[in-house]
Every structure is written in C-alpha cells, then in structure tokens.
Amino acid sequence: VKYRQELLEKRLMERKKVALQEVQEEEERERRLEALRKQVAVVVQSDPLRMMSDTMAWKARTDTEREDEFILQKPLFTLTTYNEQQITSDPRLRFELALREAGLHKTLYAKEMLPKISPQKPPRKDTESTVFKI
C-alpha cells in the first residue's frame, strides 16, 4: 500500500512540475511577445495632409516639365501586342461573345462549333507544333 501511495504522490508531483513548467513557458512566451510588440510598435504620428497628398511617383507621372526624367523612365523594349480593334475583328471571338450573351457558351453546340471556325488568316507554318501528331 505504501508503494502505491508513493507512486501516486510521485505522479502527482510530476504532473505539478509539468503544469508549472508549462505556466513558466507560457509566461516566457508572453514576455518575448511583449518585447516584440514594443519593437514593432507604431510610432508615426497621424498626418492626414501627407496621407491625402500626391506621391512622388504620381507627381513624376503627371509632371510634364521634367522631360529629361521622362526619357529615363521609358521602358527598354516596346511591347508589340494586339489592340482592341484587332481582337474584336476575330470571328471566333465575336461568335463566342454572341453565344455567351445568349447563355449558350457551355452547350454542346458551342463546343462543336467553336473549333470549326477558322481564323481570318491561317496560322504560320512555323508556329505549327508536331508534338501531338503521330
């Protein structure tokens, strides 16, 4: 009986130690978090005038007097892309838009017809892939 009593007391002491250690770890964690909060605390004063004023980037974009800086800000390469008129002149796109407006773009008819419409100009031969051809 004494042996069991000692084992029970031993287990209780270990549980108390573990609980005390968890409490100490939590206190240490809270202390470290508080120190971190003090390091990253907000120290900026509220300045609505500065907040609502133009940024340097916006001023540089709208300022037409600085022509020399404008040249420096030009991109190195020009982008050759399609314009809106070129995109909307494609019959495949117009057909798809008409189907979409009618709510038929997900039907079987649309799935069958869209691949059958050819582009205005056939694609160049050098852009044709032979990867999926057998």
Short mmCIF file of C-alpha atoms in Angstrom, two decimals:
data_model
loop_
_atom_site.label_atom_id
_atom_site.label_comp_id
_atom_site.label_asym_id
_atom_site.label_seq_id
_atom_site.Cartn_x
_atom_site.Cartn_y
_atom_site.Cartn_z
CA VAL A 1 0.00 0.00 0.00
CA LYS A 2 2.86 2.35 0.82
CA TYR A 3 4.45 1.67 -2.54
CA ARG A 4 1.26 2.62 -4.38
CA GLN A 5 0.90 5.70 -2.23
CA GLU A 6 4.45 6.76 -3.12
CA LEU A 7 3.82 6.12 -6.83
CA LEU A 8 0.67 8.21 -6.68
CA GLU A 9 2.50 11.04 -4.92
CA LYS A 10 5.33 10.78 -7.43
CA ARG A 11 2.91 11.02 -10.38
CA LEU A 12 1.15 13.97 -8.76
CA MET A 13 4.48 15.74 -8.25
CA GLU A 14 5.45 15.11 -11.88
CA ARG A 15 2.11 16.49 -13.07
CA LYS A 16 2.60 19.57 -10.89
CA LYS A 17 6.11 20.02 -12.30
CA VAL A 18 4.83 19.70 -15.86
CA ALA A 19 2.00 22.13 -15.17
CA LEU A 20 4.40 24.59 -13.52
CA GLN A 21 6.83 24.26 -16.43
CA GLU A 22 4.01 24.93 -18.93
CA VAL A 23 2.97 28.03 -16.99
CA GLN A 24 6.58 29.25 -16.95
CA GLU A 25 6.95 28.61 -20.69
CA GLU A 26 3.73 30.50 -21.36
CA GLU A 27 4.92 33.43 -19.23
CA GLU A 28 8.27 33.42 -21.07
CA ARG A 29 6.45 33.35 -24.40
CA GLU A 30 4.22 36.25 -23.37
CA ARG A 31 7.27 38.19 -22.19
CA ARG A 32 9.02 37.65 -25.53
CA LEU A 33 5.86 38.59 -27.44
CA GLU A 34 5.52 41.78 -25.39
CA ALA A 35 9.15 42.66 -26.15
CA LEU A 36 8.46 42.08 -29.84
CA ARG A 37 5.31 44.23 -29.67
CA LYS A 38 7.39 47.05 -28.17
CA GLN A 39 9.92 46.74 -31.00
CA VAL A 40 7.30 46.99 -33.75
CA ALA A 41 5.00 49.49 -32.07
CA VAL A 42 3.55 52.26 -34.23
CA VAL A 43 5.48 55.48 -33.67
CA VAL A 44 4.19 57.51 -36.63
CA GLN A 45 2.01 60.49 -35.89
CA SER A 46 -1.25 60.89 -37.79
CA ASP A 47 -0.79 63.26 -40.74
CA PRO A 48 -3.94 63.42 -42.90
CA LEU A 49 -2.49 66.13 -45.16
CA ARG A 50 0.51 63.96 -46.06
CA MET A 51 -1.69 60.92 -46.47
CA MET A 52 -4.01 62.64 -48.96
CA SER A 53 -1.26 64.40 -50.95
CA ASP A 54 0.21 63.06 -54.19
CA THR A 55 3.01 60.54 -54.04
CA MET A 56 6.38 61.09 -55.70
CA ALA A 57 5.55 58.51 -58.36
CA TRP A 58 2.27 60.22 -59.21
CA LYS A 59 3.94 63.63 -59.35
CA ALA A 60 6.62 62.24 -61.68
CA ARG A 61 3.95 60.76 -63.90
CA THR A 62 1.84 63.91 -64.13
CA ASP A 63 4.67 66.45 -64.18
CA THR A 64 5.27 67.43 -67.82
CA GLU A 65 8.13 69.83 -67.06
CA ARG A 66 10.59 67.04 -66.36
CA GLU A 67 11.19 65.82 -69.89
CA ASP A 68 14.70 64.53 -69.15
CA GLU A 69 13.43 62.25 -66.38
CA PHE A 70 10.63 61.06 -68.65
CA ILE A 71 13.17 59.73 -71.14
CA LEU A 72 14.91 57.82 -68.37
CA GLN A 73 11.64 56.26 -67.28
CA LYS A 74 10.76 54.89 -70.72
CA PRO A 75 10.86 51.11 -70.94
CA LEU A 76 13.80 49.50 -72.68
CA PHE A 77 11.70 47.46 -75.08
CA THR A 78 8.43 48.26 -76.79
CA LEU A 79 5.61 45.79 -76.41
CA THR A 80 4.06 44.51 -79.61
CA THR A 81 0.59 43.45 -78.62
CA TYR A 82 -2.85 43.37 -80.16
CA ASN A 83 -5.13 46.36 -79.91
CA GLU A 84 -8.84 46.17 -79.17
CA GLN A 85 -9.88 46.51 -82.80
CA GLN A 86 -7.69 43.58 -83.86
CA ILE A 87 -9.02 41.36 -81.11
CA THR A 88 -12.69 42.13 -81.74
CA SER A 89 -12.31 41.62 -85.51
CA ASP A 90 -11.64 37.91 -84.96
CA PRO A 91 -14.80 35.97 -85.96
CA ARG A 92 -14.12 33.30 -83.33
CA LEU A 93 -14.26 35.86 -80.56
CA ARG A 94 -17.39 37.53 -81.92
CA PHE A 95 -19.12 34.15 -82.20
CA GLU A 96 -18.11 33.21 -78.66
CA LEU A 97 -19.34 36.57 -77.33
CA ALA A 98 -22.69 36.13 -79.09
CA LEU A 99 -23.04 32.65 -77.58
CA ARG A 100 -22.05 33.97 -74.16
CA GLU A 101 -24.62 36.79 -74.32
CA ALA A 102 -27.29 34.26 -75.26
CA GLY A 103 -26.16 31.99 -72.44
CA LEU A 104 -25.26 29.17 -74.84
CA HIS A 105 -21.47 29.19 -74.46
CA LYS A 106 -21.42 25.98 -72.39
CA THR A 107 -23.73 23.95 -74.61
CA LEU A 108 -22.76 21.02 -76.80
CA TYR A 109 -23.47 23.15 -79.88
CA ALA A 110 -20.89 25.73 -78.78
CA LYS A 111 -18.32 23.02 -78.05
CA GLU A 112 -18.80 21.61 -81.54
CA MET A 113 -18.89 24.90 -83.45
CA LEU A 114 -16.07 26.88 -81.82
CA PRO A 115 -13.23 24.63 -83.08
CA LYS A 116 -14.72 24.62 -86.59
CA ILE A 117 -14.50 28.40 -87.05
CA SER A 118 -11.24 29.27 -88.77
CA PRO A 119 -9.28 32.45 -88.04
CA GLN A 120 -9.15 35.34 -90.52
CA LYS A 121 -5.59 34.48 -91.51
CA PRO A 122 -4.34 30.91 -91.28
CA PRO A 123 -1.56 30.42 -88.73
CA ARG A 124 2.02 30.49 -89.97
CA LYS A 125 3.62 27.15 -90.73
CA ASP A 126 6.50 27.74 -88.32
CA THR A 127 4.10 28.08 -85.38
CA GLU A 128 2.54 24.68 -86.03
CA SER A 129 3.52 22.07 -83.45
CA THR A 130 4.26 18.45 -84.32
CA VAL A 131 4.37 17.28 -80.71
CA PHE A 132 0.89 15.74 -80.66
CA LYS A 133 0.92 14.45 -84.23
CA ILE A 134 1.52 10.75 -84.75
#
